[in-house]
mmCIF file of C-alpha atoms in Angstrom:
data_model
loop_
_atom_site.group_PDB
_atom_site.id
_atom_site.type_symbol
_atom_site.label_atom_id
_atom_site.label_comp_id
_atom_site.label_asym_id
_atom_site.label_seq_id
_atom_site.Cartn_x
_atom_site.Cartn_y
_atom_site.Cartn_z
ATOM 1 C CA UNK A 1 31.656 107.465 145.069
ATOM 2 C CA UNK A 2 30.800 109.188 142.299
ATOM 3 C CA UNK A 3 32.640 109.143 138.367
ATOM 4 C CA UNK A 4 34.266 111.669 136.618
ATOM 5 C CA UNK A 5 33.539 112.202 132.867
ATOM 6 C CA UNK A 6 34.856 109.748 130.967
ATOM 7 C CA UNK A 7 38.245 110.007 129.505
ATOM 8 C CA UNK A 8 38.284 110.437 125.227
ATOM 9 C CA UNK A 9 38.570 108.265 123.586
ATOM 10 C CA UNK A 10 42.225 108.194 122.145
ATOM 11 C CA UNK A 11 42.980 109.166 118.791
ATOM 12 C CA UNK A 12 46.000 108.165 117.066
ATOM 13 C CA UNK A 13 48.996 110.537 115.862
ATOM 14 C CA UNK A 14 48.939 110.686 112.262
ATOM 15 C CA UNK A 15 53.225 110.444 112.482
ATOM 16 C CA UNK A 16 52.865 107.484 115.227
ATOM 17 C CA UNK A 17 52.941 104.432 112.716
ATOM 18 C CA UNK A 18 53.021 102.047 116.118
ATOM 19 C CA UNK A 19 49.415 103.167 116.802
ATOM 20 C CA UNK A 20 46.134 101.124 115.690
ATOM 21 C CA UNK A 21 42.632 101.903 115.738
ATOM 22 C CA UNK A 22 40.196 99.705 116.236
ATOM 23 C CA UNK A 23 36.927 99.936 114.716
ATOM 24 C CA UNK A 24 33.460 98.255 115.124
ATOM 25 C CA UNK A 25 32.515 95.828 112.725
ATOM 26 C CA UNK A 26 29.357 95.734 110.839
ATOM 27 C CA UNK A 27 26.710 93.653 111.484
ATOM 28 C CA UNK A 28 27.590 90.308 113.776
ATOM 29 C CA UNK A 29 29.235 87.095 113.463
ATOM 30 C CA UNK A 30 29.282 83.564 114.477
ATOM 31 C CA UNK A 31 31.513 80.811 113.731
ATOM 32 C CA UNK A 32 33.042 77.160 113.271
ATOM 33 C CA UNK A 33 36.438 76.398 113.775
ATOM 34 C CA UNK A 34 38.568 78.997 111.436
ATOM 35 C CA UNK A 35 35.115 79.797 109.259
ATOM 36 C CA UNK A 36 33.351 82.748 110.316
ATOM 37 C CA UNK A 37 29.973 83.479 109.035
ATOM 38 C CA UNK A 38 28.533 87.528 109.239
ATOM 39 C CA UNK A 39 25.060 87.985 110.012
ATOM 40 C CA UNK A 40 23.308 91.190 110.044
ATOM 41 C CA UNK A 41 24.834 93.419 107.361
ATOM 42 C CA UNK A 42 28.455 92.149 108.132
ATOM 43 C CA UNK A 43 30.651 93.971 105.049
ATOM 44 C CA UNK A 44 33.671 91.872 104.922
ATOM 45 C CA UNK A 45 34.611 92.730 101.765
ATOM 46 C CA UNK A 46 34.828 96.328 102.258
ATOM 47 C CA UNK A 47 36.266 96.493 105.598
ATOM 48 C CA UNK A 48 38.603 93.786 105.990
ATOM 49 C CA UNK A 49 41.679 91.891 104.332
ATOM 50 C CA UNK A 50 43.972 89.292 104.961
ATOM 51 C CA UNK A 51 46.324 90.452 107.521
ATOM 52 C CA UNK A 52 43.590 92.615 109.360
ATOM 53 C CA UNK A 53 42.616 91.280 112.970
ATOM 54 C CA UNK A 54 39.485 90.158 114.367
ATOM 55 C CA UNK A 55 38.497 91.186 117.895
ATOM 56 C CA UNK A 56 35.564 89.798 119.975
ATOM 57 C CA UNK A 57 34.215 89.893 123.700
ATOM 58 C CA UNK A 58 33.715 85.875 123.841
ATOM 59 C CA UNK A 59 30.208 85.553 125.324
ATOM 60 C CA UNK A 60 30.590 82.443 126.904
ATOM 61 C CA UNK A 61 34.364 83.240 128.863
ATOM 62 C CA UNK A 62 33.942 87.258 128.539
ATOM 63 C CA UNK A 63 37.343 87.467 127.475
ATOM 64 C CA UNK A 64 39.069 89.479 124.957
ATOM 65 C CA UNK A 65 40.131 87.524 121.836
ATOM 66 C CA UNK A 66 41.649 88.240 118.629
ATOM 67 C CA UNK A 67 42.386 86.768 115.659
ATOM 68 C CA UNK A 68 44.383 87.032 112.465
ATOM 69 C CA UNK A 69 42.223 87.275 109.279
ATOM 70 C CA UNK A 70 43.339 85.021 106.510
ATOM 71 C CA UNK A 71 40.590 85.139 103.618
ATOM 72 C CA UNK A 72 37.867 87.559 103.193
ATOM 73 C CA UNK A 73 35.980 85.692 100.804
ATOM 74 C CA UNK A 74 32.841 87.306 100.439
ATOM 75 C CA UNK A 75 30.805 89.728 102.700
ATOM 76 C CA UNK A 76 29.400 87.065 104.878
ATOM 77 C CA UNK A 77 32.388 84.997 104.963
ATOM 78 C CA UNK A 78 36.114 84.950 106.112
ATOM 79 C CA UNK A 79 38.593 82.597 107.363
ATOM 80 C CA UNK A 80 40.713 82.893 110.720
ATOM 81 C CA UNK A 81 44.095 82.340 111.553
ATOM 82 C CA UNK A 82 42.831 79.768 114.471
ATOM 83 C CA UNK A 83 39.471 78.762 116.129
ATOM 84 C CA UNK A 84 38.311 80.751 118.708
ATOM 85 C CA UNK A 85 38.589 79.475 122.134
ATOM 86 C CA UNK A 86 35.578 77.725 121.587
ATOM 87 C CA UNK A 87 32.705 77.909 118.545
ATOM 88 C CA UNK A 88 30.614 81.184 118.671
ATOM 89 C CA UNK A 89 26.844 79.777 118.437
ATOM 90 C CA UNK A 90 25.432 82.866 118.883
ATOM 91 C CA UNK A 91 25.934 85.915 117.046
ATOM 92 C CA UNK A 92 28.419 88.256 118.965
ATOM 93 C CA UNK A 93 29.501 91.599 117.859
ATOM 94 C CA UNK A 94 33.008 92.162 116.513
ATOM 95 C CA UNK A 95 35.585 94.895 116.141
ATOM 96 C CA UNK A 96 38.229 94.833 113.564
ATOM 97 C CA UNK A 97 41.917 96.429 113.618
ATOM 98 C CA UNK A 98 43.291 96.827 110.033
ATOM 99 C CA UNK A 99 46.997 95.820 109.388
ATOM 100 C CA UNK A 100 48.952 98.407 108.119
ATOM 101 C CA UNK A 101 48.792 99.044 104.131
ATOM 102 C CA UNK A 102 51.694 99.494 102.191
ATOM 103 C CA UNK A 103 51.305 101.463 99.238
ATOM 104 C CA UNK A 104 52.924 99.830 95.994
ATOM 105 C CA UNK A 105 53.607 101.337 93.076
ATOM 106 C CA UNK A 106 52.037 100.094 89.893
ATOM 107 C CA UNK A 107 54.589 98.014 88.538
ATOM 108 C CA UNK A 108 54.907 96.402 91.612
ATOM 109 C CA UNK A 109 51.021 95.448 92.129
ATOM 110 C CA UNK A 110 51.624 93.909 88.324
ATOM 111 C CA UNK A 111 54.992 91.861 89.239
ATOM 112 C CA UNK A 112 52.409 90.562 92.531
ATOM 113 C CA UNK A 113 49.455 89.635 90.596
ATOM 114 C CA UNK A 114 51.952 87.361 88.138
ATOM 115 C CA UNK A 115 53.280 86.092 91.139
ATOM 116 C CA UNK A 116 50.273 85.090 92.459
ATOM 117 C CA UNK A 117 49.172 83.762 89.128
ATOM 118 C CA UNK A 118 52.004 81.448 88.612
ATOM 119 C CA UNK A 119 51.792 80.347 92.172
ATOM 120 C CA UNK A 120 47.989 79.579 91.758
ATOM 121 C CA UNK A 121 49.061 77.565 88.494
ATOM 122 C CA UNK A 122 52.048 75.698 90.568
ATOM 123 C CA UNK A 123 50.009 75.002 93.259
ATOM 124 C CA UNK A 124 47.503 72.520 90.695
ATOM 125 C CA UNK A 125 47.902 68.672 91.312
ATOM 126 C CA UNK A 126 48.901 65.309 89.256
ATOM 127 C CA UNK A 127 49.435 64.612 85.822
ATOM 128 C CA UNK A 128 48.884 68.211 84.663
ATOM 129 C CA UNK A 129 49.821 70.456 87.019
ATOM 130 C CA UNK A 130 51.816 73.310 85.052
ATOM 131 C CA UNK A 131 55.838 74.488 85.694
ATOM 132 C CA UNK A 132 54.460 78.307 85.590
ATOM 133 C CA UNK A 133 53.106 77.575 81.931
ATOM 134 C CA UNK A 134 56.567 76.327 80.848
ATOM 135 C CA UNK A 135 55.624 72.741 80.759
ATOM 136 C CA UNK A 136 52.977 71.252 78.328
ATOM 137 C CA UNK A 137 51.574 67.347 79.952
ATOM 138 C CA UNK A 138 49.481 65.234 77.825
ATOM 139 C CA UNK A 139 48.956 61.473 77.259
ATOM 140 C CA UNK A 140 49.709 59.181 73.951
ATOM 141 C CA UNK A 141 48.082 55.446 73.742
ATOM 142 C CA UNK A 142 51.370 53.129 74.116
ATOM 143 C CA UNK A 143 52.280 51.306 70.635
ATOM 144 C CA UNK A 144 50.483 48.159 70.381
ATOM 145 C CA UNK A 145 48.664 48.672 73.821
ATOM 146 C CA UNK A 146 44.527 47.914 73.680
ATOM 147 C CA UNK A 147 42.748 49.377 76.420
ATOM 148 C CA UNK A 148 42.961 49.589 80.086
ATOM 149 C CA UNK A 149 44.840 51.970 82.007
ATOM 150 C CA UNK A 150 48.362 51.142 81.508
ATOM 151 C CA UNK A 151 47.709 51.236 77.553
ATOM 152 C CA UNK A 152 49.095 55.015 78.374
ATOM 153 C CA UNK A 153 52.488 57.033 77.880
ATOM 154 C CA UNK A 154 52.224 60.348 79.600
ATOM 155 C CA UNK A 155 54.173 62.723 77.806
ATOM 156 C CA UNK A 156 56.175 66.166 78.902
ATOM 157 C CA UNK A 157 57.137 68.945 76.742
ATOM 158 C CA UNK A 158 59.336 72.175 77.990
ATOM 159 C CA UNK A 159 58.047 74.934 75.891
ATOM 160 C CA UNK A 160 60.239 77.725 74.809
ATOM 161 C CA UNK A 161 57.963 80.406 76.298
ATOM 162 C CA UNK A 162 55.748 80.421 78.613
ATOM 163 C CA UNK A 163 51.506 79.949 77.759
ATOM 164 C CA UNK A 164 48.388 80.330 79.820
ATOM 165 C CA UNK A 165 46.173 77.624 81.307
ATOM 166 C CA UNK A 166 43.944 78.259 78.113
ATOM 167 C CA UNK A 167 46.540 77.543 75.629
ATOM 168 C CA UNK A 168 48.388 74.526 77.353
ATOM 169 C CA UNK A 169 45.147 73.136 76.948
ATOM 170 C CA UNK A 170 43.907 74.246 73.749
ATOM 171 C CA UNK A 171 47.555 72.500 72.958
ATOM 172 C CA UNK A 172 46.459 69.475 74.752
ATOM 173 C CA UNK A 173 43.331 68.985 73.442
ATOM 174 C CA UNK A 174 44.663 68.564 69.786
ATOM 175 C CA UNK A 175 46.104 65.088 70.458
ATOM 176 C CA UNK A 176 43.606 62.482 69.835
ATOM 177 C CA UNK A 177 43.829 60.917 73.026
ATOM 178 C CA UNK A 178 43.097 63.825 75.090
ATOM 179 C CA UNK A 179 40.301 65.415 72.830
ATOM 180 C CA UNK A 180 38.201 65.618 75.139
ATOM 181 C CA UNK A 181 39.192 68.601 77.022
ATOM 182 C CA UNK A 182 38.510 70.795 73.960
#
């Protein structure tokens, strides 16, 4: 029996916030676990962000999977919110549905990226890892102690404001026992 046309393709209502619109992806990917690689012009960078979802036609079960993107780190490289339902080995075109964006106002994007910043500087690990550039950490050689590993106090200073990664250490590195990070 023979086909009608076929239907348009549906375009969303510019007051309908519920509605998404999927879009092809450039170029094709393939991946390992949560790490997918693009291949053939994939733009990452200027067509997704974290947030965004991945869709693919699995070549192997032919089913429809998505997945959350949670890095775009370059445009050959993001990171998923889980593995697909098994490894893509070959490349297999995508399509991508964009989160929605909120717009912020400037002040806002500022108070974020100081978030982030102090977040980033929380998140280091051991001996120096920083209390949002509040705290200075360095070490002293113990009175009378020669050599070996426990011959070490480790100090920690609050600071009355707070300082950068580049001046905690430029603070650092003036004690004799921790010159060399200067």
């Amino acid at each position: 029996r023979a086909r009608g046309p076929p239907a348009p393709a549906a375009t969303p209502q510019e007051d309908d916030e519920d509605d998404f619109v999927v879009a092809a992806g450039s170029g094709r990917i393939s991946s390992s676990g949560t790490a997918v690689r693009g291949h053939d012009g994939t733009r990452f960078m200027a067509e997704l962000r974290a947030g965004d979802a991945v869709v693919i036609t699995h070549p192997t079960t032919l089913t429809e999977e998505t997945r959350i993107v949670k890095m775009v780190l370059s445009d050959v490289s993001i990171a998923i919110s889980s593995a697909f339902s098994s490894d893509l080995v070959s490349t297999t075109a995508f399509r991508y549905v964009a989160a929605p964006r909120v717009e912020q106002s400037a002040a806002d994007k500022e108070r974020d990226a100081a978030q982030r910043r102090v977040l980033r500087e929380d998140g280091a690990v051991g001996d120096y890892a920083g209390g949002g550039g509040t705290t200075l950490v360095y070490r002293t050689r113990k009175k009378g102690a020669v050599g070996g590993s426990n011959g070490w106090k480790i100090v920690t200073e609050k600071l009355a404001e707070p300082k950068t990664r580049t001046e905690l250490l430029e603070m650092r590195s003036k004690y004799k026992s921790d010159r060399h990070c200067g």
